[in-house]
Amino acid sequence: MNAFGKPVVLLCLLSACNGASVPEREDIGRSQEAISIESPCQDPTDYGGDPTDGASDTSAFQQALANGDVCVPPGVWNVHGIIIPSGRRIYGYGGRGVPPSGGGGAGGGPTGYATGSESIIKYLPSQSYNIMFYGYDHTTSTPHERIEIDHLSFDLNGASGCGTVLALNAGSSHINVHDNSFTDSDYTQDSCDNWAISAGSVGYTSVDLRVERNRLSGPLQLTANGGHWTDVWIKDNIIEDAYNFGIALTGCHFSNVNITGNSISQSHGIAVGLDGGATYTGCEMQKINISENNLKVPGFVGIQTQGFEFNRQITIAGNHIFGDEESLGISVTAQSADRLYEDVSVANNHVNGAHFGIRAGQAERLTISGNHVVDANEGINVGDSNIVALQSNIVVGGSQGVTLTSVEDVLALGNSVVDVGNTTNNFETGVAITAAEARKTSGVVVANRMVDTRVGSARTQDWGIAQYGSGVFDVHYMHNDLSNNKDTGVLVSPNTLPVASWVDNIAGEGYQNGRAPARIIRFTHTPPLNYYGIGPGPSVQTITFQVVGVRIGDVVSVGADDGYTSISGMGPITGFVPADDYVTVQFERLSGTGSPFLNGPLQVEVSRHH
């Protein structure tokens, strides 16, 4: 039986039918032990099946399977609810393996048929939409194993409801589904899950499921639900216009799962663990590999893992994800703070266009390296994690480069964040270091490049580094290039001081002796009406603010709007720190008579040279 919870269809070589032994399946590079085929190949037409009359062929298929492997001649076969015994292969002519001109079985299907002939499995009209090939005998609760299904064309065209093609349930092991096509080109219900393949293993351990080189066209979904699946390969499939996720593994236990080389377009991409933790307890996923997939997901999610209680050894590598401002590129998050990921690697992925390029949280021993994120609203966002390596990533464009929130023991090394920001956001930063209340962010930020390459008013990246938040900070900044940002190299909120260390960072404007001025606070004061009364000149007046975190020796600069400068005889407005935690602003009137009032706002900025 198959490891899916949906129906499966199988084909047979015509030359091997009529009592001839079935040839061994093609070598497709699997480690799975080959299925031995000793019984003669059975033709459904020998059991009353007719691919031309539109009547049910279910009984003919079931009888043929009882006597051996089944080879399905070209034609349209109407079936529903086929149970595939253990050790059986169903195969035909078509799917993704149609031979080139001249026939000859080059695609692995039967020889002797004209090019374009296909073995088509269609829903039974009386059932309206379900085909339902089972790798499980639900009448006796017996799971089947060692099943192979290949080179069939499953057709749900004209179905009036949500259909299921291949159902492989509870305890199925050693299932191989390859080189089939699942089509539903005239389907119009966007709110329906048409499952091409569904595998359930509730209460069982199912081993060795392989779904390879199938084409799923239309609103079809590849899913695996429930139980414990181990040794799963979902490889080199093409999935188009699926409703919800193209590939979704939901349930309780998954281990040794490989999802590689698939192409998914116009739907959500790949999900593992989605909603499972909300339904089950004691669940886990481990040794999950999602790599080298090509996902076109405008408005959708590319790759999402949503963790159970135990999530270990998760690798997401070498994927190409193309989205838009509403997309989520890669998300690795748990469903609650007490469900941590362990040993996670997100490496060498390319994400183009997304709300979040890469988002990760609740992880221990997390590596994010060698990724390329372009035009994401937030390039890389990591939160509530510890022992994090953020290395050699490139983030270009978008509104925010990298955000690290409540991350302990982080090494941010050799990353490049370039030209982030736009005209609608006023806090656009290369790397934002934050910590929530009662949380801590600590680590080393070294040899990164957070710059704006544009000139003058075209620049939109406000700061290279910003450190702020209500938590605890212990972050060392060394040898970073923060040049040519729109505002200045560094913004440091005063409550996060002192900075653990600041060593040889280049910060463009304000650069001084190899060290940069770190902006520690910026605030605007708008006084009540007639608050500042400036007497006749020459005269000096001051106002003092309490600003926790500033220290004697910090540099204060003050700006004012036209309401100040338009007063006759006004001199410069300056500021200084008279004592720790206080800032004084000084107004000087050089000349003039009368005592006009100043009512506009003040912009006050405090910087510190490290």
XYZ file of C-alpha atoms in Angstrom:
610
model
C 0.000 0.000 0.000
C 1.131 3.571 -0.594
C 2.065 6.037 2.065
C -0.442 8.538 0.822
C -3.988 8.891 1.935
C -5.319 9.084 -1.629
C -5.977 6.837 -4.673
C -3.206 5.417 -6.858
C -3.187 4.127 -10.426
C -0.722 1.660 -11.969
C 0.258 0.636 -15.499
C 1.848 -2.350 -17.227
C 3.965 -2.977 -20.286
C 1.868 -4.381 -23.089
C 4.675 -6.651 -24.209
C 4.726 -8.138 -20.732
C 1.001 -8.828 -20.630
C -0.800 -12.010 -21.573
C 1.218 -14.187 -19.254
C 4.651 -12.745 -19.951
C 6.779 -11.795 -16.982
C 6.894 -8.112 -16.140
C 10.263 -6.442 -16.690
C 11.999 -4.945 -13.709
C 11.296 -1.296 -13.090
C 13.758 1.267 -14.371
C 16.602 2.322 -12.126
C 15.752 5.825 -10.914
C 18.554 6.168 -8.446
C 16.750 4.995 -5.343
C 18.193 3.230 -2.381
C 14.899 1.363 -2.056
C 15.133 -2.370 -2.621
C 13.711 -3.267 -6.020
C 10.253 -4.787 -6.033
C 10.468 -8.298 -7.417
C 7.719 -9.145 -9.904
C 7.179 -12.836 -10.321
C 3.533 -13.088 -11.331
C 2.388 -12.602 -14.955
C 1.098 -9.200 -16.011
C -2.672 -8.930 -15.943
C -4.729 -6.978 -18.484
C -8.042 -5.522 -17.159
C -9.717 -6.299 -20.499
C -9.331 -10.012 -19.692
C -11.623 -9.438 -16.695
C -14.378 -7.565 -18.498
C -12.878 -4.067 -18.483
C -13.515 -1.849 -21.504
C -11.762 1.526 -21.893
C -14.273 2.679 -24.509
C -17.729 2.135 -22.995
C -17.649 4.652 -20.074
C -18.854 1.986 -17.647
C -17.167 1.064 -14.381
C -13.921 -0.866 -14.696
C -13.447 -1.188 -10.949
C -14.242 -4.900 -10.740
C -11.967 -5.711 -13.679
C -9.043 -3.884 -12.036
C -9.658 -5.528 -8.682
C -9.775 -9.028 -10.201
C -6.653 -8.368 -12.240
C -4.772 -7.208 -9.140
C -5.795 -10.356 -7.295
C -3.900 -12.388 -9.867
C -0.753 -10.327 -10.359
C 0.674 -7.040 -11.515
C -1.531 -5.020 -13.828
C -0.540 -3.443 -17.123
C -3.109 -0.906 -18.292
C -3.563 -0.541 -22.067
C -4.309 2.890 -23.573
C -7.833 4.191 -23.203
C -10.038 5.784 -20.566
C -10.683 3.589 -17.544
C -13.412 4.521 -15.071
C -12.625 3.288 -11.576
C -13.339 3.993 -7.923
C -12.068 2.459 -4.692
C -9.383 0.071 -5.957
C -7.474 -1.784 -3.222
C -3.910 -2.621 -4.261
C -2.537 -5.790 -2.608
C 1.000 -5.931 -1.274
C 3.766 -6.561 -3.785
C 1.815 -5.315 -6.791
C 2.732 -2.950 -9.597
C 0.192 -1.077 -11.716
C 1.646 0.613 -14.731
C 0.684 1.837 -18.133
C 1.504 4.039 -21.030
C 1.542 7.786 -20.436
C 2.028 10.018 -17.478
C 5.346 11.827 -17.657
C 6.952 8.924 -19.513
C 5.340 9.030 -22.977
C 7.949 7.644 -25.427
C 9.218 9.688 -28.365
C 7.893 9.210 -31.889
C 7.902 5.552 -32.874
C 6.881 4.129 -29.520
C 9.141 1.503 -28.078
C 8.518 2.079 -24.407
C 11.354 4.609 -24.010
C 9.535 6.245 -21.131
C 9.146 2.999 -19.237
C 5.617 2.261 -20.484
C 4.497 -0.578 -22.734
C 5.783 -0.985 -26.256
C 3.701 -1.187 -29.390
C 1.423 1.841 -28.987
C 1.368 4.918 -31.180
C 2.825 8.118 -29.799
C 0.229 10.058 -27.800
C -1.676 6.976 -26.646
C -2.159 7.046 -22.893
C -3.555 4.877 -20.169
C -6.030 7.288 -18.566
C -7.609 6.630 -15.205
C -10.778 8.643 -14.747
C -13.273 9.016 -11.942
C -16.370 6.827 -12.075
C -19.274 9.075 -13.154
C -21.534 7.744 -10.414
C -18.907 8.775 -7.849
C -18.649 12.219 -9.498
C -15.062 12.953 -8.502
C -13.128 10.339 -6.507
C -10.845 7.794 -8.152
C -9.450 6.365 -4.904
C -6.802 3.736 -5.354
C -5.943 2.412 -1.911
C -2.733 0.892 -0.612
C -4.739 -0.228 2.405
C -7.578 -2.660 2.925
C -9.949 -0.634 5.087
C -12.386 -3.566 5.337
C -9.816 -5.643 7.228
C -7.642 -2.764 8.550
C -4.651 -4.272 6.767
C -1.850 -2.016 5.558
C -0.180 -3.119 2.341
C 3.406 -2.663 1.235
C 5.766 -2.925 -1.739
C 3.498 -1.146 -4.196
C 4.600 0.576 -7.384
C 2.454 2.874 -9.518
C 3.866 4.424 -12.672
C 3.207 5.871 -16.118
C -0.492 6.511 -15.669
C -2.547 9.601 -16.511
C -5.106 10.398 -13.826
C -7.889 12.610 -15.076
C -10.268 14.560 -12.855
C -11.528 16.775 -15.672
C -15.226 17.437 -15.369
C -15.373 16.402 -11.729
C -18.096 18.234 -9.844
C -16.486 18.255 -6.395
C -13.254 17.945 -4.470
C -11.534 14.841 -5.715
C -9.022 12.316 -4.437
C -6.883 10.298 -6.806
C -4.428 8.238 -4.847
C -5.092 7.226 -1.232
C -2.367 5.285 0.589
C -3.261 4.853 4.221
C -2.257 3.547 7.640
C 0.976 1.630 7.785
C 1.811 1.490 4.092
C 5.509 0.897 3.457
C 7.825 0.679 0.456
C 5.585 2.698 -1.850
C 6.846 4.004 -5.163
C 4.730 6.423 -7.216
C 6.564 7.811 -10.219
C 6.174 9.213 -13.721
C 2.413 9.736 -13.509
C 0.329 12.769 -14.382
C -2.614 14.135 -12.399
C -4.679 16.648 -14.332
C -7.784 18.725 -13.748
C -7.477 21.464 -16.307
C -11.137 22.520 -16.336
C -11.518 22.787 -12.584
C -12.852 26.179 -11.431
C -13.394 25.884 -7.663
C -10.476 27.721 -6.078
C -11.624 26.820 -2.566
C -11.313 23.066 -2.979
C -8.580 20.614 -2.010
C -8.254 18.193 -4.903
C -5.674 15.769 -3.588
C -3.656 14.076 -6.267
C -1.914 11.960 -3.654
C -2.729 11.668 0.027
C -0.889 9.415 2.443
C -2.065 8.727 5.957
C -0.330 6.684 8.616
C -2.441 7.252 11.705
C -1.260 5.001 14.515
C 1.312 3.218 12.326
C 4.966 3.531 11.396
C 5.259 3.716 7.626
C 8.626 3.304 5.973
C 9.961 4.222 2.547
C 7.630 6.392 0.496
C 8.857 7.666 -2.868
C 6.943 10.124 -5.013
C 9.085 11.098 -7.960
C 8.783 12.731 -11.382
C 5.023 13.093 -11.329
C 3.209 16.030 -12.893
C 0.344 17.507 -10.928
C -1.559 20.015 -13.020
C -4.577 21.950 -11.809
C -5.770 22.328 -8.216
C -4.137 19.159 -6.933
C -2.310 18.781 -3.663
C 0.368 16.362 -2.539
C -0.046 15.662 1.169
C 1.009 13.229 3.853
C -1.073 13.098 7.020
C -0.811 11.618 10.483
C 1.100 8.816 12.173
C 4.846 8.330 11.744
C 6.463 8.516 8.332
C 10.137 7.761 7.940
C 12.381 7.577 4.847
C 10.297 9.764 2.554
C 11.446 11.046 -0.838
C 9.344 13.628 -2.694
C 11.502 14.443 -5.663
C 11.435 16.099 -9.104
C 7.661 16.572 -9.256
C 5.983 19.419 -11.143
C 2.984 20.941 -9.350
C 0.898 23.754 -10.828
C -2.082 25.702 -9.528
C -2.572 23.648 -6.375
C -5.051 24.941 -3.854
C -3.290 25.584 -0.523
C 0.218 24.033 -0.437
C 1.677 22.130 -3.363
C 3.420 19.755 -0.954
C 2.214 19.533 2.632
C 3.294 17.110 5.347
C 0.966 17.491 8.289
C 0.451 15.279 11.303
C 2.590 14.109 14.172
C 5.861 12.308 13.369
C 8.165 12.717 10.388
C 11.790 11.634 10.075
C 14.292 11.261 7.251
C 12.207 13.318 4.833
C 13.703 14.619 1.579
C 11.780 17.133 -0.526
C 14.076 17.979 -3.404
C 14.054 19.188 -6.981
C 10.332 19.944 -7.171
C 8.815 22.780 -9.170
C 5.716 24.452 -7.716
C 3.932 27.450 -9.210
C 0.894 29.611 -8.528
C 0.144 28.236 -5.051
C 1.721 27.955 -1.627
C 4.900 25.934 -1.899
C 6.020 23.447 0.766
C 4.766 23.004 4.340
C 6.002 20.590 6.989
C 4.317 20.322 10.369
C 1.663 22.895 9.558
C -1.075 22.799 12.222
C 0.154 19.436 13.469
C 1.344 20.710 16.831
C -2.064 22.230 17.492
C -3.743 18.852 17.111
C -1.313 16.311 18.550
C 0.977 16.091 21.582
C 4.389 14.464 21.840
C 5.005 15.048 18.147
C 8.324 15.562 16.422
C 10.025 16.088 13.115
C 13.686 15.363 12.550
C 16.117 15.044 9.658
C 13.997 17.113 7.288
C 15.736 18.166 4.062
C 14.033 20.676 1.755
C 16.439 21.506 -1.029
C 16.847 22.571 -4.650
C 13.162 23.300 -5.179
C 11.922 25.996 -7.573
C 8.893 27.852 -6.203
C 6.918 30.612 -7.927
C 4.607 31.840 -5.186
C 3.321 35.408 -5.757
C 1.001 36.174 -2.843
C 1.763 32.823 -1.198
C 4.197 31.118 1.173
C 7.322 29.522 -0.274
C 8.557 27.146 2.458
C 7.050 26.892 5.919
C 7.913 24.616 8.810
C 5.789 25.058 11.899
C 7.200 23.025 14.696
C 5.978 20.350 17.031
C 7.338 19.761 20.509
C 10.579 18.331 19.088
C 12.164 19.610 15.872
C 15.694 18.535 15.052
C 18.082 18.646 12.107
C 16.098 20.778 9.682
C 17.885 21.743 6.443
C 16.494 24.213 3.912
C 19.077 24.702 1.189
C 19.513 25.785 -2.404
C 15.872 26.670 -3.057
C 14.783 29.391 -5.480
C 11.690 31.300 -4.376
C 10.030 34.003 -6.463
C 7.275 35.988 -4.778
C 5.954 39.510 -4.281
C 5.360 41.942 -1.419
C 2.633 39.681 0.004
C 4.697 36.491 -0.066
C 6.576 34.803 2.747
C 9.798 33.297 1.438
C 11.076 30.883 4.111
C 9.601 30.535 7.598
C 10.990 28.298 10.344
C 8.919 28.907 13.468
C 7.449 26.936 16.333
C 3.849 27.272 17.416
C 4.835 28.471 20.872
C 7.955 29.624 22.690
C 8.374 26.300 24.500
C 8.746 24.328 21.259
C 12.293 24.860 20.082
C 14.012 23.877 16.892
C 17.450 22.334 17.252
C 20.199 22.227 14.618
C 18.599 24.195 11.806
C 20.397 25.231 8.619
C 18.969 27.705 6.103
C 21.647 27.975 3.453
C 22.236 29.129 -0.114
C 18.619 29.952 -0.874
C 17.555 32.697 -3.265
C 14.432 34.684 -2.344
C 13.252 37.391 -4.707
C 10.341 39.531 -3.516
C 8.568 38.810 -0.230
C 7.162 40.397 2.899
C 9.677 38.336 4.876
C 12.576 36.868 2.940
C 13.705 34.483 5.690
C 12.048 34.309 9.096
C 13.237 32.024 11.892
C 12.402 31.766 15.577
C 12.468 29.577 18.663
C 15.669 27.893 17.517
C 18.817 26.627 19.178
C 21.910 26.151 17.024
C 20.577 27.995 14.006
C 22.722 28.713 10.941
C 21.575 31.120 8.236
C 24.312 31.352 5.623
C 24.963 32.151 1.985
C 21.400 33.243 1.233
C 20.523 35.933 -1.290
C 17.413 38.000 -0.504
C 16.273 40.703 -2.931
C 13.470 43.252 -2.495
C 11.934 41.742 0.629
C 10.115 44.054 3.029
C 12.202 42.403 5.764
C 15.192 40.519 4.456
C 16.161 38.221 7.356
C 14.336 38.212 10.692
C 15.467 36.035 13.630
C 13.865 36.051 17.064
C 13.835 34.206 20.393
C 16.794 31.992 19.518
C 20.248 31.183 20.834
C 23.553 30.041 19.369
C 22.939 31.640 15.993
C 25.366 31.980 13.082
C 24.387 34.553 10.473
C 27.087 34.377 7.829
C 27.763 35.536 4.273
C 24.191 36.488 3.433
C 23.353 39.182 0.893
C 20.268 41.373 1.348
C 19.510 43.961 -1.335
C 16.617 46.412 -1.383
C 13.391 46.160 0.567
C 12.596 48.112 3.726
C 14.620 46.351 6.414
C 17.802 44.350 6.063
C 18.420 42.051 9.050
C 16.563 42.069 12.376
C 17.798 40.136 15.427
C 15.378 40.193 18.359
C 16.131 38.548 21.703
C 18.890 36.418 20.192
C 21.676 35.203 22.472
C 25.165 34.153 21.385
C 24.849 35.378 17.820
C 27.715 35.633 15.364
C 26.857 37.962 12.475
C 29.835 37.656 10.162
C 30.506 38.778 6.614
C 26.949 39.722 5.668
C 26.189 42.400 3.106
C 23.086 44.588 3.416
C 22.825 47.130 0.638
C 20.353 49.845 -0.366
C 17.451 48.950 1.893
C 14.712 51.466 2.581
C 12.015 53.337 0.766
C 10.263 56.668 1.087
C 7.399 55.400 3.262
C 9.372 53.957 6.183
C 11.341 56.129 8.599
C 13.352 53.432 10.346
C 15.248 51.570 7.684
C 18.369 49.827 8.917
C 21.019 47.469 7.664
C 21.043 45.428 10.880
C 18.579 46.082 13.717
C 19.621 44.625 17.097
C 16.696 44.522 19.519
C 15.649 42.807 22.725
C 12.235 42.504 24.311
C 11.650 43.338 27.948
C 13.328 40.851 30.317
C 15.099 39.259 27.327
C 18.688 39.516 26.157
C 20.531 39.961 22.901
C 24.238 39.144 22.922
C 27.037 38.259 20.557
C 29.437 39.644 17.964
C 28.676 41.656 14.823
C 31.878 41.602 12.810
C 33.114 42.349 9.274
C 29.688 43.092 7.829
C 28.918 45.630 5.129
C 25.767 47.692 5.700
C 25.922 50.541 3.193
C 23.827 52.606 0.833
C 25.500 52.764 -2.567
C 23.291 55.559 -3.851
C 24.111 59.268 -3.808
C 22.637 62.193 -1.878
C 18.858 62.324 -1.642
C 18.561 58.981 -3.462
C 19.779 57.230 -0.303
C 17.076 55.601 1.842
C 19.014 53.319 4.223
C 18.907 55.385 7.434
C 21.471 53.554 9.574
C 23.957 50.768 9.157
C 23.286 49.426 12.661
C 20.519 50.281 15.120
C 20.468 48.958 18.696
C 17.268 49.538 20.632
C 14.657 47.873 22.824
C 13.756 47.424 26.480
C 15.824 44.289 27.123
C 19.460 43.613 28.017
C 22.293 43.998 25.489
C 25.821 42.599 25.321
C 26.814 43.038 21.680
C 30.314 43.668 20.294
C 30.688 45.587 17.017
C 33.959 45.200 15.134
C 35.325 46.011 11.684
C 31.947 46.753 10.068
C 31.551 49.052 7.074
C 28.600 51.362 7.781
C 29.436 54.066 5.268
C 27.196 56.330 3.220
C 23.968 55.649 5.089
C 21.363 58.367 4.793
C 21.467 59.426 8.431
C 24.559 58.040 10.137
C 26.394 54.812 10.746
C 24.866 53.822 14.075
C 21.811 54.532 16.176
C 22.020 53.358 19.800
C 19.108 53.857 22.169
C 20.373 55.210 25.520
C 18.726 52.526 27.615
C 20.825 49.901 25.793
C 24.148 51.446 26.817
C 26.928 50.804 27.291
C 27.853 49.168 24.003
C 29.947 46.114 24.901
C 32.695 47.150 22.469
C 33.078 49.295 19.370
C 36.246 48.529 17.405
C 37.361 49.976 14.073
C 33.968 50.375 12.424
C 33.717 52.636 9.394
C 30.637 54.820 9.530
C 30.918 57.412 6.758
C 29.524 60.741 7.984
C 31.024 61.575 11.354
C 33.946 59.229 10.812
C 36.646 60.144 13.314
C 39.985 58.433 13.850
C 38.694 55.103 12.647
C 35.729 55.170 14.979
C 32.183 56.314 14.427
C 29.831 58.516 16.404
C 27.023 56.346 17.677
C 23.717 58.134 17.855
C 22.331 57.167 21.235
C 19.063 59.095 21.181
C 17.005 61.360 19.003
C 13.848 63.104 20.200
C 11.501 65.935 19.320
C 10.152 68.382 21.893
C 7.065 70.390 20.992
C 6.399 72.960 23.726
C 3.005 74.307 24.793
C 1.864 77.562 23.248
C 3.991 80.561 24.344
C 6.377 78.251 26.209
C 9.696 79.860 25.255
C 9.740 83.599 25.856
C 12.935 85.118 24.469
C 13.832 88.504 25.870
C 15.584 91.412 24.121
C 19.055 90.712 22.892
C 21.693 90.044 23.717
C 20.403 87.275 26.003
C 20.675 83.539 26.674
C 17.971 81.145 27.864
C 18.120 77.413 28.576
C 15.781 74.479 29.031
C 16.876 71.138 30.521
C 15.415 67.702 29.744
C 15.921 64.451 31.623
C 17.256 61.873 29.152
C 18.202 58.636 30.846
C 21.404 57.107 29.507
C 23.259 60.174 28.279
C 26.631 60.933 29.849
C 28.854 63.952 30.329
C 30.928 64.308 27.188
C 28.220 63.153 24.786
C 27.692 65.438 21.797
C 24.348 67.255 21.483
C 23.040 68.829 18.297
C 19.775 70.769 18.090
C 17.647 71.751 15.147
C 14.576 73.943 14.895
C 11.947 74.776 12.333
C 11.336 78.110 10.671
C 9.356 79.310 13.679
C 12.622 79.777 15.553
C 14.865 81.110 12.864
C 12.364 83.755 11.697
C 12.641 85.673 14.971
C 14.720 88.801 14.609
C 18.222 88.597 15.996
C 18.245 84.907 16.935
C 21.629 83.247 17.266
C 22.476 79.534 17.271
C 20.549 76.969 19.290
C 23.010 74.624 20.983
C 22.978 71.785 23.466
C 25.192 70.025 25.988
C 25.087 67.404 28.747
C 25.489 69.165 32.120
C 25.204 65.917 34.091
C 24.523 62.265 33.471
C 20.943 61.668 32.327
C 20.263 65.329 31.467
C 20.405 67.422 28.284
C 20.347 71.216 28.239
C 19.289 73.221 25.176
C 20.495 76.820 24.984
C 18.835 79.644 23.018
C 20.887 82.754 22.223
C 19.443 86.059 21.032
C 22.079 88.368 19.651
C 19.966 91.492 19.174
C 16.432 92.785 18.872
C 13.739 94.208 21.099
C 10.578 92.776 22.593
C 10.052 89.260 23.980
C 8.564 87.041 21.261
C 7.509 83.471 21.992
C 8.926 80.399 20.272
C 6.295 77.738 19.625
C 7.802 75.304 17.107
C 9.295 71.885 17.877
C 12.931 71.152 18.730
C 14.819 68.197 17.242
C 17.490 67.020 19.668
C 20.131 64.392 18.904
C 22.789 62.971 21.231
C 25.855 61.105 19.936
C 28.828 59.479 21.576
C 32.279 58.808 20.140
C 33.609 55.384 21.081
